[in-house]
Amino acid sequence: MNPLRILILTALLYILYRLLTGGKRRLRKGAYQGSGRHDVLVEDPVCKVCVPKQQAVSLQEAGKTIYFCSDECREKFIARKGE
Ligand SMILES: [Zn+2]
């Protein structure tokens, strides 16, 4: 194979790679920012993990709802406040 062909092939592969990765990123961003069709992610203030709202453990506090990944984290949060 001549060197020019290898160069062109490499360039084409690079372009294809960029198209594929760029496209995926845009798709993912749209999915999260989209309407209520996808589950909303909420951050657990104790362990900083993002959990889907539907699966989160909630706590009502001062008119606000705080979400946790598990009962364990909710207990920790309550315990910390009591200190
Ligand atoms: Zn947690």
mmCIF file of N, CA and C and ligand atoms in Angstrom:
data_model
loop_
_atom_site.group_PDB
_atom_site.id
_atom_site.type_symbol
_atom_site.label_atom_id
_atom_site.label_comp_id
_atom_site.label_asym_id
_atom_site.label_seq_id
_atom_site.Cartn_x
_atom_site.Cartn_y
_atom_site.Cartn_z
ATOM 1 N N MET A 1 0.854 -1.207 0.000
ATOM 2 C CA MET A 1 0.000 0.000 0.000
ATOM 3 C C MET A 1 0.883 1.248 0.000
ATOM 4 N N ASN A 2 0.495 2.253 -0.805
ATOM 5 C CA ASN A 2 1.355 3.432 -0.798
ATOM 6 C C ASN A 2 1.027 4.365 0.361
ATOM 7 N N PRO A 3 2.052 5.133 0.777
ATOM 8 C CA PRO A 3 1.904 5.964 1.989
ATOM 9 C C PRO A 3 0.734 6.941 1.928
ATOM 10 N N LEU A 4 0.410 7.444 0.735
ATOM 11 C CA LEU A 4 -0.678 8.418 0.597
ATOM 12 C C LEU A 4 -2.016 7.788 0.967
ATOM 13 N N ARG A 5 -2.190 6.548 0.559
ATOM 14 C CA ARG A 5 -3.439 5.843 0.859
ATOM 15 C C ARG A 5 -3.611 5.658 2.361
ATOM 16 N N ILE A 6 -2.510 5.312 3.007
ATOM 17 C CA ILE A 6 -2.548 5.104 4.462
ATOM 18 C C ILE A 6 -2.943 6.408 5.160
ATOM 19 N N LEU A 7 -2.381 7.514 4.651
ATOM 20 C CA LEU A 7 -2.664 8.833 5.209
ATOM 21 C C LEU A 7 -4.144 9.169 5.063
ATOM 22 N N ILE A 8 -4.675 8.939 3.874
ATOM 23 C CA ILE A 8 -6.097 9.234 3.610
ATOM 24 C C ILE A 8 -6.980 8.358 4.490
ATOM 25 N N LEU A 9 -6.632 7.105 4.589
ATOM 26 C CA LEU A 9 -7.408 6.162 5.393
ATOM 27 C C LEU A 9 -7.420 6.581 6.869
ATOM 28 N N THR A 10 -6.240 7.009 7.332
ATOM 29 C CA THR A 10 -6.134 7.454 8.721
ATOM 30 C C THR A 10 -7.017 8.678 8.954
ATOM 31 N N ALA A 11 -6.974 9.612 8.013
ATOM 32 C CA ALA A 11 -7.779 10.833 8.118
ATOM 33 C C ALA A 11 -9.263 10.488 8.139
ATOM 34 N N LEU A 12 -9.665 9.580 7.282
ATOM 35 C CA LEU A 12 -11.067 9.174 7.218
ATOM 36 C C LEU A 12 -11.514 8.516 8.525
ATOM 37 N N LEU A 13 -10.658 7.668 9.046
ATOM 38 C CA LEU A 13 -10.971 6.999 10.307
ATOM 39 C C LEU A 13 -11.111 8.008 11.444
ATOM 40 N N TYR A 14 -10.231 9.021 11.425
ATOM 41 C CA TYR A 14 -10.265 10.062 12.442
ATOM 42 C C TYR A 14 -11.578 10.844 12.367
ATOM 43 N N ILE A 15 -11.964 11.206 11.141
ATOM 44 C CA ILE A 15 -13.221 11.943 10.936
ATOM 45 C C ILE A 15 -14.404 11.107 11.425
ATOM 46 N N LEU A 16 -14.388 9.824 11.082
ATOM 47 C CA LEU A 16 -15.459 8.914 11.485
ATOM 48 C C LEU A 16 -15.528 8.819 13.005
ATOM 49 N N TYR A 17 -14.371 8.728 13.618
ATOM 50 C CA TYR A 17 -14.284 8.647 15.081
ATOM 51 C C TYR A 17 -14.867 9.902 15.728
ATOM 52 N N ARG A 18 -14.489 11.061 15.177
ATOM 53 C CA ARG A 18 -15.000 12.325 15.713
ATOM 54 C C ARG A 18 -16.518 12.426 15.567
ATOM 55 N N LEU A 19 -17.009 11.987 14.420
ATOM 56 C CA LEU A 19 -18.450 12.028 14.173
ATOM 57 C C LEU A 19 -19.198 11.141 15.162
ATOM 58 N N LEU A 20 -18.658 9.979 15.381
ATOM 59 C CA LEU A 20 -19.300 9.018 16.283
ATOM 60 C C LEU A 20 -19.300 9.501 17.725
ATOM 61 N N THR A 21 -18.159 9.956 18.216
ATOM 62 C CA THR A 21 -18.076 10.380 19.609
ATOM 63 C C THR A 21 -18.839 11.683 19.826
ATOM 64 N N GLY A 22 -18.730 12.618 18.896
ATOM 65 C CA GLY A 22 -19.449 13.889 18.996
ATOM 66 C C GLY A 22 -20.942 13.659 19.000
ATOM 67 N N GLY A 23 -21.410 12.778 18.139
ATOM 68 C CA GLY A 23 -22.838 12.480 18.046
ATOM 69 C C GLY A 23 -23.374 11.888 19.321
ATOM 70 N N LYS A 24 -22.608 10.978 19.891
ATOM 71 C CA LYS A 24 -23.032 10.323 21.128
ATOM 72 C C LYS A 24 -23.180 11.325 22.258
ATOM 73 N N ARG A 25 -22.203 12.232 22.362
ATOM 74 C CA ARG A 25 -22.205 13.201 23.444
ATOM 75 C C ARG A 25 -23.458 14.087 23.370
ATOM 76 N N ARG A 26 -23.763 14.522 22.142
ATOM 77 C CA ARG A 26 -24.914 15.387 21.958
ATOM 78 C C ARG A 26 -26.198 14.644 22.346
ATOM 79 N N LEU A 27 -26.264 13.381 21.991
ATOM 80 C CA LEU A 27 -27.445 12.567 22.247
ATOM 81 C C LEU A 27 -27.662 12.408 23.754
ATOM 82 N N ARG A 28 -26.584 12.141 24.460
ATOM 83 C CA ARG A 28 -26.658 11.910 25.894
ATOM 84 C C ARG A 28 -27.124 13.171 26.624
ATOM 85 N N LYS A 29 -26.548 14.311 26.232
ATOM 86 C CA LYS A 29 -26.883 15.586 26.848
ATOM 87 C C LYS A 29 -28.383 15.859 26.674
ATOM 88 N N GLY A 30 -28.863 15.619 25.479
ATOM 89 C CA GLY A 30 -30.271 15.862 25.169
ATOM 90 C C GLY A 30 -31.183 14.991 26.005
ATOM 91 N N ALA A 31 -30.758 13.775 26.242
ATOM 92 C CA ALA A 31 -31.573 12.831 26.999
ATOM 93 C C ALA A 31 -31.753 13.305 28.440
ATOM 94 N N TYR A 32 -30.693 13.861 29.023
ATOM 95 C CA TYR A 32 -30.789 14.293 30.413
ATOM 96 C C TYR A 32 -31.520 15.622 30.568
ATOM 97 N N GLN A 33 -31.338 16.503 29.590
ATOM 98 C CA GLN A 33 -31.962 17.815 29.704
ATOM 99 C C GLN A 33 -33.384 17.821 29.158
ATOM 100 N N GLY A 34 -33.781 16.749 28.536
ATOM 101 C CA GLY A 34 -35.095 16.669 27.918
ATOM 102 C C GLY A 34 -36.236 16.771 28.906
ATOM 103 N N SER A 35 -37.440 16.703 28.388
ATOM 104 C CA SER A 35 -38.640 16.837 29.197
ATOM 105 C C SER A 35 -38.760 15.709 30.220
ATOM 106 N N GLY A 36 -39.869 15.640 30.911
ATOM 107 C CA GLY A 36 -40.035 14.670 31.987
ATOM 108 C C GLY A 36 -40.123 13.217 31.571
ATOM 109 N N ARG A 37 -39.804 12.934 30.337
ATOM 110 C CA ARG A 37 -39.873 11.542 29.882
ATOM 111 C C ARG A 37 -38.841 10.677 30.579
ATOM 112 N N HIS A 38 -37.669 11.277 30.854
ATOM 113 C CA HIS A 38 -36.626 10.523 31.546
ATOM 114 C C HIS A 38 -36.677 10.875 33.031
ATOM 115 N N ASP A 39 -36.296 9.943 33.831
ATOM 116 C CA ASP A 39 -36.316 10.160 35.263
ATOM 117 C C ASP A 39 -35.305 11.245 35.651
ATOM 118 N N VAL A 40 -35.704 12.113 36.541
ATOM 119 C CA VAL A 40 -34.838 13.202 36.989
ATOM 120 C C VAL A 40 -33.828 12.663 37.999
ATOM 121 N N LEU A 41 -32.589 13.112 37.854
ATOM 122 C CA LEU A 41 -31.559 12.679 38.799
ATOM 123 C C LEU A 41 -31.458 13.687 39.940
ATOM 124 N N VAL A 42 -31.385 13.172 41.140
ATOM 125 C CA VAL A 42 -31.240 14.028 42.316
ATOM 126 C C VAL A 42 -29.954 13.647 43.047
ATOM 127 N N GLU A 43 -29.320 14.650 43.680
ATOM 128 C CA GLU A 43 -28.060 14.368 44.357
ATOM 129 C C GLU A 43 -28.276 14.125 45.835
ATOM 130 N N ASP A 44 -27.661 13.061 46.290
ATOM 131 C CA ASP A 44 -27.676 12.715 47.701
ATOM 132 C C ASP A 44 -26.669 13.633 48.402
ATOM 133 N N PRO A 45 -27.106 14.459 49.386
ATOM 134 C CA PRO A 45 -26.174 15.388 50.036
ATOM 135 C C PRO A 45 -25.172 14.698 50.956
ATOM 136 N N VAL A 46 -25.419 13.438 51.280
ATOM 137 C CA VAL A 46 -24.520 12.716 52.186
ATOM 138 C C VAL A 46 -23.354 12.094 51.424
ATOM 139 N N CYS A 47 -23.654 11.269 50.430
ATOM 140 C CA CYS A 47 -22.572 10.589 49.713
ATOM 141 C C CYS A 47 -22.341 11.149 48.312
ATOM 142 N N LYS A 48 -23.089 12.201 47.937
ATOM 143 C CA LYS A 48 -22.906 12.906 46.653
ATOM 144 C C LYS A 48 -23.164 12.035 45.425
ATOM 145 N N VAL A 49 -23.968 11.029 45.612
ATOM 146 C CA VAL A 49 -24.296 10.151 44.499
ATOM 147 C C VAL A 49 -25.594 10.644 43.858
ATOM 148 N N CYS A 50 -25.664 10.548 42.526
ATOM 149 C CA CYS A 50 -26.885 10.949 41.834
ATOM 150 C C CYS A 50 -27.786 9.730 41.669
ATOM 151 N N VAL A 51 -29.019 9.874 42.115
ATOM 152 C CA VAL A 51 -29.976 8.768 42.019
ATOM 153 C C VAL A 51 -31.246 9.230 41.310
ATOM 154 N N PRO A 52 -31.902 8.337 40.573
ATOM 155 C CA PRO A 52 -33.177 8.702 39.959
ATOM 156 C C PRO A 52 -34.215 9.007 41.035
ATOM 157 N N LYS A 53 -34.944 10.094 40.841
ATOM 158 C CA LYS A 53 -35.918 10.561 41.821
ATOM 159 C C LYS A 53 -36.898 9.473 42.261
ATOM 160 N N GLN A 54 -37.309 8.644 41.291
ATOM 161 C CA GLN A 54 -38.273 7.577 41.584
ATOM 162 C C GLN A 54 -37.740 6.574 42.607
ATOM 163 N N GLN A 55 -36.421 6.363 42.590
ATOM 164 C CA GLN A 55 -35.829 5.366 43.487
ATOM 165 C C GLN A 55 -35.265 5.968 44.752
ATOM 166 N N ALA A 56 -35.272 7.288 44.827
ATOM 167 C CA ALA A 56 -34.645 7.953 45.967
ATOM 168 C C ALA A 56 -35.520 7.902 47.211
ATOM 169 N N VAL A 57 -34.849 7.981 48.366
ATOM 170 C CA VAL A 57 -35.536 8.045 49.652
ATOM 171 C C VAL A 57 -35.658 9.537 49.960
ATOM 172 N N SER A 58 -36.850 10.002 50.251
ATOM 173 C CA SER A 58 -37.027 11.442 50.440
ATOM 174 C C SER A 58 -37.248 11.822 51.895
ATOM 175 N N LEU A 59 -36.953 13.074 52.167
ATOM 176 C CA LEU A 59 -37.140 13.629 53.512
ATOM 177 C C LEU A 59 -37.663 15.048 53.354
ATOM 178 N N GLN A 60 -38.749 15.355 54.024
ATOM 179 C CA GLN A 60 -39.320 16.693 53.972
ATOM 180 C C GLN A 60 -38.673 17.522 55.076
ATOM 181 N N GLU A 61 -38.131 18.663 54.664
ATOM 182 C CA GLU A 61 -37.514 19.522 55.663
ATOM 183 C C GLU A 61 -37.678 20.983 55.282
ATOM 184 N N ALA A 62 -38.300 21.759 56.184
ATOM 185 C CA ALA A 62 -38.534 23.193 55.981
ATOM 186 C C ALA A 62 -39.156 23.473 54.612
ATOM 187 N N GLY A 63 -40.152 22.683 54.280
ATOM 188 C CA GLY A 63 -40.865 22.875 53.017
ATOM 189 C C GLY A 63 -40.123 22.400 51.787
ATOM 190 N N LYS A 64 -38.913 21.855 51.993
ATOM 191 C CA LYS A 64 -38.135 21.342 50.869
ATOM 192 C C LYS A 64 -38.045 19.825 50.950
ATOM 193 N N THR A 65 -37.873 19.208 49.807
ATOM 194 C CA THR A 65 -37.711 17.761 49.794
ATOM 195 C C THR A 65 -36.254 17.439 49.501
ATOM 196 N N ILE A 66 -35.665 16.656 50.351
ATOM 197 C CA ILE A 66 -34.275 16.246 50.171
ATOM 198 C C ILE A 66 -34.283 14.766 49.818
ATOM 199 N N TYR A 67 -33.472 14.415 48.845
ATOM 200 C CA TYR A 67 -33.444 13.022 48.381
ATOM 201 C C TYR A 67 -32.138 12.336 48.725
ATOM 202 N N PHE A 68 -32.266 11.050 49.065
ATOM 203 C CA PHE A 68 -31.102 10.234 49.425
ATOM 204 C C PHE A 68 -31.112 8.931 48.640
ATOM 205 N N CYS A 69 -29.923 8.317 48.535
ATOM 206 C CA CYS A 69 -29.817 7.070 47.774
ATOM 207 C C CYS A 69 -30.361 5.893 48.576
ATOM 208 N N SER A 70 -30.316 6.013 49.898
ATOM 209 C CA SER A 70 -30.777 4.914 50.750
ATOM 210 C C SER A 70 -31.226 5.417 52.118
ATOM 211 N N ASP A 71 -31.886 4.539 52.852
ATOM 212 C CA ASP A 71 -32.311 4.880 54.212
ATOM 213 C C ASP A 71 -31.100 5.212 55.085
ATOM 214 N N GLU A 72 -30.008 4.497 54.809
ATOM 215 C CA GLU A 72 -28.780 4.677 55.568
ATOM 216 C C GLU A 72 -28.294 6.130 55.485
ATOM 217 N N CYS A 73 -28.309 6.672 54.261
ATOM 218 C CA CYS A 73 -27.854 8.044 54.071
ATOM 219 C C CYS A 73 -28.807 9.041 54.716
ATOM 220 N N ARG A 74 -30.092 8.715 54.689
ATOM 221 C CA ARG A 74 -31.067 9.604 55.310
ATOM 222 C C ARG A 74 -30.839 9.649 56.828
ATOM 223 N N GLU A 75 -30.576 8.475 57.406
ATOM 224 C CA GLU A 75 -30.296 8.391 58.843
ATOM 225 C C GLU A 75 -29.060 9.209 59.201
ATOM 226 N N LYS A 76 -28.038 9.096 58.346
ATOM 227 C CA LYS A 76 -26.787 9.833 58.576
ATOM 228 C C LYS A 76 -27.043 11.326 58.560
ATOM 229 N N PHE A 77 -27.863 11.761 57.588
ATOM 230 C CA PHE A 77 -28.188 13.175 57.444
ATOM 231 C C PHE A 77 -28.897 13.689 58.692
ATOM 232 N N ILE A 78 -29.877 12.918 59.173
ATOM 233 C CA ILE A 78 -30.634 13.297 60.362
ATOM 234 C C ILE A 78 -29.716 13.335 61.591
ATOM 235 N N ALA A 79 -28.855 12.343 61.684
ATOM 236 C CA ALA A 79 -27.914 12.259 62.811
ATOM 237 C C ALA A 79 -26.961 13.441 62.834
ATOM 238 N N ARG A 80 -26.468 13.853 61.657
ATOM 239 C CA ARG A 80 -25.548 14.984 61.552
ATOM 240 C C ARG A 80 -26.200 16.274 62.008
ATOM 241 N N LYS A 81 -27.475 16.423 61.661
ATOM 242 C CA LYS A 81 -28.182 17.642 62.025
ATOM 243 C C LYS A 81 -28.334 17.755 63.535
ATOM 244 N N GLY A 82 -28.468 16.592 64.183
ATOM 245 C CA GLY A 82 -28.695 16.556 65.611
ATOM 246 C C GLY A 82 -27.450 16.881 66.420
ATOM 247 N N GLU A 83 -26.301 16.886 65.792
ATOM 248 C CA GLU A 83 -25.043 17.115 66.513
ATOM 249 C C GLU A 83 -24.904 18.542 67.015
HETATM 250 ZN ZN ZN B 1 -26.141 8.064 49.700
#
